PDB file of C-alpha atoms and ligand atoms in Angstrom:
ATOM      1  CA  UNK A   1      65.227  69.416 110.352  1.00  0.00           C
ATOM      2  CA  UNK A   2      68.624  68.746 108.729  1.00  0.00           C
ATOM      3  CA  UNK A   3      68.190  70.769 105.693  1.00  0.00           C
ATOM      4  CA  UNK A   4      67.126  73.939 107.962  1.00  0.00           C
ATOM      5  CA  UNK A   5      70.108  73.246 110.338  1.00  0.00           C
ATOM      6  CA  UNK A   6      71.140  76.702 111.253  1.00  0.00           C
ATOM      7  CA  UNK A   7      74.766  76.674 111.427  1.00  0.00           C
ATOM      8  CA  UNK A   8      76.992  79.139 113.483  1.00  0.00           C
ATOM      9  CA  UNK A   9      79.832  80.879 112.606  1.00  0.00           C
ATOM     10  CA  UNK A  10      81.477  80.353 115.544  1.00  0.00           C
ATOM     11  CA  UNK A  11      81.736  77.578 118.218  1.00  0.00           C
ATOM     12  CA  UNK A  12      83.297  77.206 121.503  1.00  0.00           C
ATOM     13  CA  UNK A  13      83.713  73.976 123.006  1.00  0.00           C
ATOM     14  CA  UNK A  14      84.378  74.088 127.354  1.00  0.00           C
ATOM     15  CA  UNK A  15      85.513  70.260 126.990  1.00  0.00           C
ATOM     16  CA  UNK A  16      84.720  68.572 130.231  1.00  0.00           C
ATOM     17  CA  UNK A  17      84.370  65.654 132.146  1.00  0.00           C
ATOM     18  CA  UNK A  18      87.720  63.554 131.047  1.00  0.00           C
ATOM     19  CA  UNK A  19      88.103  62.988 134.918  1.00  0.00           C
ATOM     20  CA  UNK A  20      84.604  61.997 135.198  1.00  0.00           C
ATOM     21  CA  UNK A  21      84.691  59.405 132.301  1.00  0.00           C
ATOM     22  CA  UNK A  22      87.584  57.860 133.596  1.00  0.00           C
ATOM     23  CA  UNK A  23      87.157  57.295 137.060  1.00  0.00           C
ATOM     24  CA  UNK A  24      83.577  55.997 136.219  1.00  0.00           C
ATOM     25  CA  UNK A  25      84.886  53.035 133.870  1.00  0.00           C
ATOM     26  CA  UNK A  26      87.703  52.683 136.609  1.00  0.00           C
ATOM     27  CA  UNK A  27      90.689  54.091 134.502  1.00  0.00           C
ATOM     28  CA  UNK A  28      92.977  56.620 135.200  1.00  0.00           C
ATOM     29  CA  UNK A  29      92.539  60.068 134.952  1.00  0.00           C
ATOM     30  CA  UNK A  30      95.453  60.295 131.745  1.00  0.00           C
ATOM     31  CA  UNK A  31      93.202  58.082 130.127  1.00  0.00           C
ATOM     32  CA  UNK A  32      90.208  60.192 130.109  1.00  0.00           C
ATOM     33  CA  UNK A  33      92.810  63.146 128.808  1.00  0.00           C
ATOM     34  CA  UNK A  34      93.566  60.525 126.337  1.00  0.00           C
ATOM     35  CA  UNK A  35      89.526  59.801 124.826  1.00  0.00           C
ATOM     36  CA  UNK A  36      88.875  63.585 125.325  1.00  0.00           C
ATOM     37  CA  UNK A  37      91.966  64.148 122.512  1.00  0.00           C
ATOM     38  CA  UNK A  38      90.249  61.260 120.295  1.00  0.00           C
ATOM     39  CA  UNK A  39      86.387  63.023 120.903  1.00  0.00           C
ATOM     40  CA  UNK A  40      88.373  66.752 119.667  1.00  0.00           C
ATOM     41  CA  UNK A  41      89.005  64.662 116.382  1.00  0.00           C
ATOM     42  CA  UNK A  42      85.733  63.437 115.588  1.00  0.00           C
ATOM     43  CA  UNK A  43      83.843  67.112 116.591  1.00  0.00           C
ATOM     44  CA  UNK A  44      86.465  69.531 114.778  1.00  0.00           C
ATOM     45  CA  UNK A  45      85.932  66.532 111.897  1.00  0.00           C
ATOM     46  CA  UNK A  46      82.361  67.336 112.205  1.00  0.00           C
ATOM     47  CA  UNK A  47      82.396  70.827 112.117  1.00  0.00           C
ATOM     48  CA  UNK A  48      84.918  71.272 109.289  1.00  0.00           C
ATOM     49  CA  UNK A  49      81.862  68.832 107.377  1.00  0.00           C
ATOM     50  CA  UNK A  50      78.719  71.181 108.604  1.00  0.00           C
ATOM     51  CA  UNK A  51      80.636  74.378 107.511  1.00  0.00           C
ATOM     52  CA  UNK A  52      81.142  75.602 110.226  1.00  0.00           C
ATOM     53  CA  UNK A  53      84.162  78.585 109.892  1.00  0.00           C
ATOM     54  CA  UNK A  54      86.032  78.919 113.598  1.00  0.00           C
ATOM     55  CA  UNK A  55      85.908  76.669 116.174  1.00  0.00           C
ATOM     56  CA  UNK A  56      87.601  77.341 119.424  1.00  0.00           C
ATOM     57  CA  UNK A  57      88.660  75.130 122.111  1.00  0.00           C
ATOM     58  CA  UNK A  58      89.382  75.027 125.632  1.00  0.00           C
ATOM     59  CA  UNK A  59      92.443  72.888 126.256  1.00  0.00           C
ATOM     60  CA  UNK A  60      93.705  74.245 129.516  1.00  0.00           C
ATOM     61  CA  UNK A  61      92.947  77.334 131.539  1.00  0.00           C
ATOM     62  CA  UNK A  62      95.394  79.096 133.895  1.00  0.00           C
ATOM     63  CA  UNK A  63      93.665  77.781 136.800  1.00  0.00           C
ATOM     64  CA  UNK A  64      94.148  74.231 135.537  1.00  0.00           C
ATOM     65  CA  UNK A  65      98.047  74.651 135.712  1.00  0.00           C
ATOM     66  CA  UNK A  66      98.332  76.426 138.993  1.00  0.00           C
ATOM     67  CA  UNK A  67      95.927  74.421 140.703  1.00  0.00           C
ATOM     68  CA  UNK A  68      96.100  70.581 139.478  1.00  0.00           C
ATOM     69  CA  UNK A  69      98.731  67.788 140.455  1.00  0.00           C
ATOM     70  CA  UNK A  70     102.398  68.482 138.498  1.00  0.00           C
ATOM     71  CA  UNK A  71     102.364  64.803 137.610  1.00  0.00           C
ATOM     72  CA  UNK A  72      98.359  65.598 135.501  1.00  0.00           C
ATOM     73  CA  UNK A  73      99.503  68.991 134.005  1.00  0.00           C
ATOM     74  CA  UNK A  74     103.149  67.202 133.089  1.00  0.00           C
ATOM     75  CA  UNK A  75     101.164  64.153 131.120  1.00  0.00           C
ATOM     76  CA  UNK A  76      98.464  66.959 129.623  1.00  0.00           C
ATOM     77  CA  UNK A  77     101.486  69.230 128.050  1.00  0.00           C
ATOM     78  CA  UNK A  78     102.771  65.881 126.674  1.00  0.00           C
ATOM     79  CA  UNK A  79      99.056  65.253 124.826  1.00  0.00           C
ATOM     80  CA  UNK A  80      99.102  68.540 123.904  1.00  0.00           C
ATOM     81  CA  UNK A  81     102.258  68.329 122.007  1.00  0.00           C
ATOM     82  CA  UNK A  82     101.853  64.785 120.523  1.00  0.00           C
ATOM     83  CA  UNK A  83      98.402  66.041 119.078  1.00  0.00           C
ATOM     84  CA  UNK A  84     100.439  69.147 117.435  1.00  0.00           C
ATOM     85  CA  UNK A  85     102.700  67.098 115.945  1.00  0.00           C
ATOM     86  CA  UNK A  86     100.096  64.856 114.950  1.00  0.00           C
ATOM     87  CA  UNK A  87      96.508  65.394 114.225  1.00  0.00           C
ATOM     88  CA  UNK A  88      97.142  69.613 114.189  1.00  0.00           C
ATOM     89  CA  UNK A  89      99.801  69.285 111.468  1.00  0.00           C
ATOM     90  CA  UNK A  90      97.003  67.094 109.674  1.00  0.00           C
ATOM     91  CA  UNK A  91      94.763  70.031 109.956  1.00  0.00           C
ATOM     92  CA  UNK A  92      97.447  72.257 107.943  1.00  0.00           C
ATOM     93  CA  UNK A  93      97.731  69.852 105.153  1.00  0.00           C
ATOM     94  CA  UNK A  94      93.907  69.551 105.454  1.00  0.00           C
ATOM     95  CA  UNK A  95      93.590  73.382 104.851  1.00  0.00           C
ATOM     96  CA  UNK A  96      92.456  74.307 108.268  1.00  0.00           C
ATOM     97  CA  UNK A  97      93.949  77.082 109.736  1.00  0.00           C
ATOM     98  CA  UNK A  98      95.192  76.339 113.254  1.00  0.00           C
ATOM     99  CA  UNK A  99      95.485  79.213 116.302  1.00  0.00           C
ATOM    100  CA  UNK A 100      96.465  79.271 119.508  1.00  0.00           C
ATOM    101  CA  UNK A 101      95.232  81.749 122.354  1.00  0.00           C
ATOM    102  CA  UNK A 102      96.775  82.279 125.808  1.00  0.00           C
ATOM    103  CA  UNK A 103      99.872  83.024 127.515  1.00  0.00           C
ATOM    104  CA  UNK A 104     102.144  80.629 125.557  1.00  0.00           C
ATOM    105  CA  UNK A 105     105.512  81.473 126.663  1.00  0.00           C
ATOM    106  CA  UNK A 106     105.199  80.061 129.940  1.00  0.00           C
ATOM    107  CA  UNK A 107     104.148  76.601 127.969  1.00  0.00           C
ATOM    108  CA  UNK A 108     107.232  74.111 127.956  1.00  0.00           C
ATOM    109  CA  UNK A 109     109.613  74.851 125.287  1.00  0.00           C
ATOM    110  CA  UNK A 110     108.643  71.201 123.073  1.00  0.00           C
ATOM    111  CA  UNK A 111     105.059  72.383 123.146  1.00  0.00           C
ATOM    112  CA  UNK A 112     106.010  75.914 122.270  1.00  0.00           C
ATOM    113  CA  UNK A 113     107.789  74.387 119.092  1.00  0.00           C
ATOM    114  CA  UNK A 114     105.275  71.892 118.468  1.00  0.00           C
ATOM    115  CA  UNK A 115     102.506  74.642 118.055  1.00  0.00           C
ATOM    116  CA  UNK A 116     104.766  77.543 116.471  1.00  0.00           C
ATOM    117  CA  UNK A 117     105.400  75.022 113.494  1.00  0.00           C
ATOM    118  CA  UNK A 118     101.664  74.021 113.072  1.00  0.00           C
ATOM    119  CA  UNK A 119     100.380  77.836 113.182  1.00  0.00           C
ATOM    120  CA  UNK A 120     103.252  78.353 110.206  1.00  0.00           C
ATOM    121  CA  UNK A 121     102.377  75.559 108.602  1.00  0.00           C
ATOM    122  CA  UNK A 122      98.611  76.518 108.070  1.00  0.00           C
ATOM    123  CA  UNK A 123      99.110  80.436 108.388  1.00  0.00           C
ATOM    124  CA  UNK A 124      98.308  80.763 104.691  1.00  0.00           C
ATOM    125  CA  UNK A 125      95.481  78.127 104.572  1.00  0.00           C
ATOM    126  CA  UNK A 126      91.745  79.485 103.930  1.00  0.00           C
ATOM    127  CA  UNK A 127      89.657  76.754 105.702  1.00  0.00           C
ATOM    128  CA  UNK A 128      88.199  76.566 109.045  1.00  0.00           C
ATOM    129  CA  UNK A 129      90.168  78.162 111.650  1.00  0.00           C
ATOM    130  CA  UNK A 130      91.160  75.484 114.909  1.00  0.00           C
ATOM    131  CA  UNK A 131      91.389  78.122 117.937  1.00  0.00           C
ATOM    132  CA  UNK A 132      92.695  76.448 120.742  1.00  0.00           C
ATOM    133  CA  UNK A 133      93.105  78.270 124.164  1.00  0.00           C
ATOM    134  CA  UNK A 134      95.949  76.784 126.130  1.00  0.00           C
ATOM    135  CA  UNK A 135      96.934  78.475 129.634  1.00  0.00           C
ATOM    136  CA  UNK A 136      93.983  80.654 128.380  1.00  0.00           C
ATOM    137  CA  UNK A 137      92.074  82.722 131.094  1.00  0.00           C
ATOM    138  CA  UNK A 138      89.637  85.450 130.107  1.00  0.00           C
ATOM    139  CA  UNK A 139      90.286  87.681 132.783  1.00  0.00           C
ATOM    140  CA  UNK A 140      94.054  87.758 131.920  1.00  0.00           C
ATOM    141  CA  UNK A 141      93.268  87.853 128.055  1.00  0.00           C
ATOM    142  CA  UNK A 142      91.042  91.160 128.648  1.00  0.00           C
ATOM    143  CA  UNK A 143      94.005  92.532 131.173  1.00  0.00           C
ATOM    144  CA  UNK A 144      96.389  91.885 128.437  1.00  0.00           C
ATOM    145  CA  UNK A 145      94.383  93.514 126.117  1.00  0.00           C
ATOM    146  CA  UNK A 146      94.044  96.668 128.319  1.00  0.00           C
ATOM    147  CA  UNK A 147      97.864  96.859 128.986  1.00  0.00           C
ATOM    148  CA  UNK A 148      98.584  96.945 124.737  1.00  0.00           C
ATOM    149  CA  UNK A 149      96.605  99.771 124.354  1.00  0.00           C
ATOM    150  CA  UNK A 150      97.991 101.764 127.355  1.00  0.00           C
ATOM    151  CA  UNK A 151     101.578 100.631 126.242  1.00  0.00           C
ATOM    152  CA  UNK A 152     100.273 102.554 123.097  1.00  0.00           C
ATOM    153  CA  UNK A 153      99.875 105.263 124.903  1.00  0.00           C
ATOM    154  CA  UNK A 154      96.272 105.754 124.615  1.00  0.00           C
ATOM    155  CA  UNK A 155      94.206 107.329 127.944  1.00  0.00           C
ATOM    156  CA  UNK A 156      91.052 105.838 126.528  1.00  0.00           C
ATOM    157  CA  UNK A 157      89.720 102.681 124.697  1.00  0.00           C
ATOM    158  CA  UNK A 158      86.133 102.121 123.262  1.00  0.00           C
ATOM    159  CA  UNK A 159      85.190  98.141 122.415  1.00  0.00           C
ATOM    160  CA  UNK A 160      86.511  98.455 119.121  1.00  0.00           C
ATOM    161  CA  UNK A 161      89.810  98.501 120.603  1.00  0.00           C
ATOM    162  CA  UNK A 162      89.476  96.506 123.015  1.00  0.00           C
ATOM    163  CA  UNK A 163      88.636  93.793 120.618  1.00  0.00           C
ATOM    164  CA  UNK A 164      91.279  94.509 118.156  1.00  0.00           C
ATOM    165  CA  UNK A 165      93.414  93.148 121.572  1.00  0.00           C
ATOM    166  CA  UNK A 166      91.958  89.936 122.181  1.00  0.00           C
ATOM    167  CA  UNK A 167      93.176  86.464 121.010  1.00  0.00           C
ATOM    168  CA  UNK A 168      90.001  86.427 118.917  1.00  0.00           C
ATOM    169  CA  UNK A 169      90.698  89.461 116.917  1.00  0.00           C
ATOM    170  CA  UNK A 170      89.363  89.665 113.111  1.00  0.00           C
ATOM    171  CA  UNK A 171      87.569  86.343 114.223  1.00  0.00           C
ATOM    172  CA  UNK A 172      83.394  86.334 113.938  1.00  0.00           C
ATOM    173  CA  UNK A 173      81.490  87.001 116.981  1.00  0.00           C
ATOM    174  CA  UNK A 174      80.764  83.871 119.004  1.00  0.00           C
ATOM    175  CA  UNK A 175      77.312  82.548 118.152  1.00  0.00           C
ATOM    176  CA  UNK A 176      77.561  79.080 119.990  1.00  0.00           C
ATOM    177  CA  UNK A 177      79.243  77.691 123.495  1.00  0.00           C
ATOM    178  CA  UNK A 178      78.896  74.598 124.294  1.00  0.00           C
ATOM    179  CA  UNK A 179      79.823  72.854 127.452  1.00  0.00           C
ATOM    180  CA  UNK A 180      80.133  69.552 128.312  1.00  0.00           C
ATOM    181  CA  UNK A 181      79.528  67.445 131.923  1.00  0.00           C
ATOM    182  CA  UNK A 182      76.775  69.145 133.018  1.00  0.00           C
ATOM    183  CA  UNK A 183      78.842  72.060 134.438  1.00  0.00           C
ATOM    184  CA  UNK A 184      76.728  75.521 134.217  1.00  0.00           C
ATOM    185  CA  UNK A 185      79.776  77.968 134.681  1.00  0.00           C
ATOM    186  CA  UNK A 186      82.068  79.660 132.116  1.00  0.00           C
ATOM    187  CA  UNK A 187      85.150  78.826 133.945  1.00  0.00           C
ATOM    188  CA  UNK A 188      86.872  81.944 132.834  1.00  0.00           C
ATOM    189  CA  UNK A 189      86.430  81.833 128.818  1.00  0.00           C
ATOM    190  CA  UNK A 190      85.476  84.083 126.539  1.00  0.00           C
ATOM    191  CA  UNK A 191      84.400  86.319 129.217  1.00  0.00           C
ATOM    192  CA  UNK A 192      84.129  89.318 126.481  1.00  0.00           C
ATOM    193  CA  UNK A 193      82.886  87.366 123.056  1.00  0.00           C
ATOM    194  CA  UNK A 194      80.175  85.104 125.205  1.00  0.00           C
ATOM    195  CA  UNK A 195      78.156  88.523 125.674  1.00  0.00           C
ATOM    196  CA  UNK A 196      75.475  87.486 122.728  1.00  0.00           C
ATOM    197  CA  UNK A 197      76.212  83.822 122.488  1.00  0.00           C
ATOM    198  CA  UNK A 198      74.184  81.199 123.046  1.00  0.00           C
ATOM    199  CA  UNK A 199      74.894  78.923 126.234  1.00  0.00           C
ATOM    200  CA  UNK A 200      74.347  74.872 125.662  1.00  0.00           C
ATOM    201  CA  UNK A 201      75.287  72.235 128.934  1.00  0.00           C
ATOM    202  CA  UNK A 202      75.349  69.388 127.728  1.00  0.00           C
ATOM    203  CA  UNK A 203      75.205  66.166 130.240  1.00  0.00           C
ATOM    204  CA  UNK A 204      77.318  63.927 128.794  1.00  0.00           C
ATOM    205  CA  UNK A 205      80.993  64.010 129.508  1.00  0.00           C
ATOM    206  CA  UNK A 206      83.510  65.515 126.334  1.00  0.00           C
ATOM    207  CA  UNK A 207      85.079  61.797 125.808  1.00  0.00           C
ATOM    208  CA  UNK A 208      81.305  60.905 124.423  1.00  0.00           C
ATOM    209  CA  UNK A 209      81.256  63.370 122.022  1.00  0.00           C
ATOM    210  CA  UNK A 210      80.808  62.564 118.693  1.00  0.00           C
ATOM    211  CA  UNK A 211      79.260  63.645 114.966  1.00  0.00           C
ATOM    212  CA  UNK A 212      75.631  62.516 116.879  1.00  0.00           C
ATOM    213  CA  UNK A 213      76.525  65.409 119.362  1.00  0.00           C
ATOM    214  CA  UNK A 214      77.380  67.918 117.281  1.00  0.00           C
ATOM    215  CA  UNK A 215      74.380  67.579 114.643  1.00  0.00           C
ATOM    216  CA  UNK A 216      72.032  67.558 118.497  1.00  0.00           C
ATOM    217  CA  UNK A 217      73.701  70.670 119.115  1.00  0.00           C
ATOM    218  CA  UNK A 218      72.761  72.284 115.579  1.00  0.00           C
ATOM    219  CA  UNK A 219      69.417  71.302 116.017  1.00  0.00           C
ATOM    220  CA  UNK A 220      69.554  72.692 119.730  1.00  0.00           C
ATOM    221  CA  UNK A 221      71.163  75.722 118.053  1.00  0.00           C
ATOM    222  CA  UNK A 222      68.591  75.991 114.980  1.00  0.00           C
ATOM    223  CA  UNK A 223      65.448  76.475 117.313  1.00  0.00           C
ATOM    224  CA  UNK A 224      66.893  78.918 119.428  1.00  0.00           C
ATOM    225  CA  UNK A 225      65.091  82.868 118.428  1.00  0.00           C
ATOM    226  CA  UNK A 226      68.576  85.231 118.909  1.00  0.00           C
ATOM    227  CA  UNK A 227      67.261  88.753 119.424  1.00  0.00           C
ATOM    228  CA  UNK A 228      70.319  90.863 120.559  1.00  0.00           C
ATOM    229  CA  UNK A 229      68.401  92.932 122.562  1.00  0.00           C
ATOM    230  CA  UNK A 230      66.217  93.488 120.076  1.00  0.00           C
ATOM    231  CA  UNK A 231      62.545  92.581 119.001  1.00  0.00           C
ATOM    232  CA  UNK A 232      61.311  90.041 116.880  1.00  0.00           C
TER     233      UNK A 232
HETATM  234  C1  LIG B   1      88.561  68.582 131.057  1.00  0.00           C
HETATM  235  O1  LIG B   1      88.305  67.487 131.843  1.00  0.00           O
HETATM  236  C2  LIG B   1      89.994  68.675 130.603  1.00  0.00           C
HETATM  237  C3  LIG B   1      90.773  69.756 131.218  1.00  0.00           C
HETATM  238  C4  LIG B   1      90.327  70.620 132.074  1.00  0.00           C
HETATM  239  C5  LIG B   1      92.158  69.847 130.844  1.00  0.00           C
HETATM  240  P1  LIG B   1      88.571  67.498 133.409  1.00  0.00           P
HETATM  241  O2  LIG B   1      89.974  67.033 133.652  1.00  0.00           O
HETATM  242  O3  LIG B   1      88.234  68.799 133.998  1.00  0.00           O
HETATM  243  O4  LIG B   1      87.546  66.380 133.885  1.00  0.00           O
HETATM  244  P2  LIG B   1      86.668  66.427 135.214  1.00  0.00           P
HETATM  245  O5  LIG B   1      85.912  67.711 135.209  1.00  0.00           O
HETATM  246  O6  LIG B   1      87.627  66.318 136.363  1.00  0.00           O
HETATM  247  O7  LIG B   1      85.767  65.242 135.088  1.00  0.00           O
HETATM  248  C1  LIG B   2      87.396  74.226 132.323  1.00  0.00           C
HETATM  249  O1  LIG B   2      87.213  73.007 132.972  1.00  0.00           O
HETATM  250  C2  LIG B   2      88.753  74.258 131.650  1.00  0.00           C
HETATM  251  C3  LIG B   2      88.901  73.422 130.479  1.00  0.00           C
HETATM  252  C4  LIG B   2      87.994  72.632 129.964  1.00  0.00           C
HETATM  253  C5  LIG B   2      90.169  73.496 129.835  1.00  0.00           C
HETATM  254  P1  LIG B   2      87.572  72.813 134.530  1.00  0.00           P
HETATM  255  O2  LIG B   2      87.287  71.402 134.823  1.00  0.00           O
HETATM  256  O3  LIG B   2      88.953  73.297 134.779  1.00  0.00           O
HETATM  257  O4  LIG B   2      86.552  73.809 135.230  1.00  0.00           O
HETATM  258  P2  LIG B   2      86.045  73.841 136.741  1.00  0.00           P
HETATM  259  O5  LIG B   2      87.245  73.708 137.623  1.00  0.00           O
HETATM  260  O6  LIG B   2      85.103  72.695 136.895  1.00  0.00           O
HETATM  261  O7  LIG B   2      85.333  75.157 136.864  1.00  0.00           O
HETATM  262 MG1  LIG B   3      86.551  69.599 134.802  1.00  0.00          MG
END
């Protein structure tokens, strides 16, 4: 199986469950955040090693911030920051090139320097691209999108264009999302690029993941027939 591993393109990790692991080993919720950040490592690790050319990743959604306790959102931006300083400016001097999708200018102003310095520092690099969607919803990525092209002062879009006005523009199609926790629902990602992609739920909660859990995934991935509305 491992030498016929088919391997996509393009990944999208929903990671979930950080609650969940916590509060089942007792701990608190910040912890959870905390594993989650260490399981990111070891998967983006193991793509980068299988090939693999984007990966994207969904590190907070809109909802998430509106609707979650200040004092959970305040310790997640503060994560989010120390990782871009950290393991995302590792990524740059790895070669990877590191993106971020959603409406960043509301993020607070450390994070928003934090990020802008890793996506210059790997701008130029040609390895895998890290896409990570932070205050990311896909119903206000594909309203955005709608409102560039009017502002352009078109009366009338086909896909092409609408694409060319997502986050994801120039980026391959999304062959792979996976989900973690058990959780069958998109949660508003990737509304648009999920339209050919194959769906995985996985059980186990996103601080478990691991190299293990990635190559189950491939082999998951490797069996499945993708048809695109075609015939075989
Ligand atoms: C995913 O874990 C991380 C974020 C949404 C930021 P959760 O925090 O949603 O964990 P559960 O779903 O409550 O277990
Ligand atoms: C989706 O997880 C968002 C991220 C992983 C960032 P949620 O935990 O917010 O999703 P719901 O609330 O269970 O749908
Ligand atoms: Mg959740």
């Amino acid at each position: 199986m491992e030498n016929q591993l088919k391997i996509p393109k393009h990944i999208a990790f929903i990671m979930d469950g950080n609650g969940r692991w916590a509060s089942q080993r007792g701990l608190s919720r910040s912890e959870g955040h905390k594993q989650g950040a260490e399981a990111l490592k070891r998967v983006v690790e193991a793509c980068a090693e299988r090939g693999i050319e984007v990966v994207s990743i969904y590190a907070l959604s809109c909802e998430n911030w509106a609707k979650r306790p200040q004092a959970e959102i305040k310790f997640l931006f503060s994560l989010i920051t120390q990782t871009a300083k950290k393991e995302l400016r590792q990524y740059a001097e790895l070669g990877y090139r590191v993106r971020f999708s959603g409406d960043l200018t509301q993020l607070p102003k450390s994070t928003q320097n934090a990020i802008r310095k890793v996506f210059d520092a790997s701008k130029n690099n040609t390895g895998m691209l890290v896409n990570i969607a932070l205050n990311y919803g896909s119903r206000q990525e594909i309203t955005r999108a709608v409102n560039k092209i009017l502002q352009a002062g078109m009366r009338e879009i086909d896909e092409q264009m609408l694409e060319d006005c997502l986050y994801t523009a120039g980026l391959p199609s999304l062959d792979l999302l996976v989900r973690s926790s058990g959780e069958k629902r998109l949660s508003n990602f990737m509304l648009w690029q999920c339209a050919y992609s194959e769906l995985m739920f996985i059980d186990k909660y996103w601080p478990d993941f691991d190299k293990n859990t990635l190559t189950e995934i491939l082999e998951e991935y490797s069996k499945r027939d993708r048809r695109f509305g075609g015939v075989k």
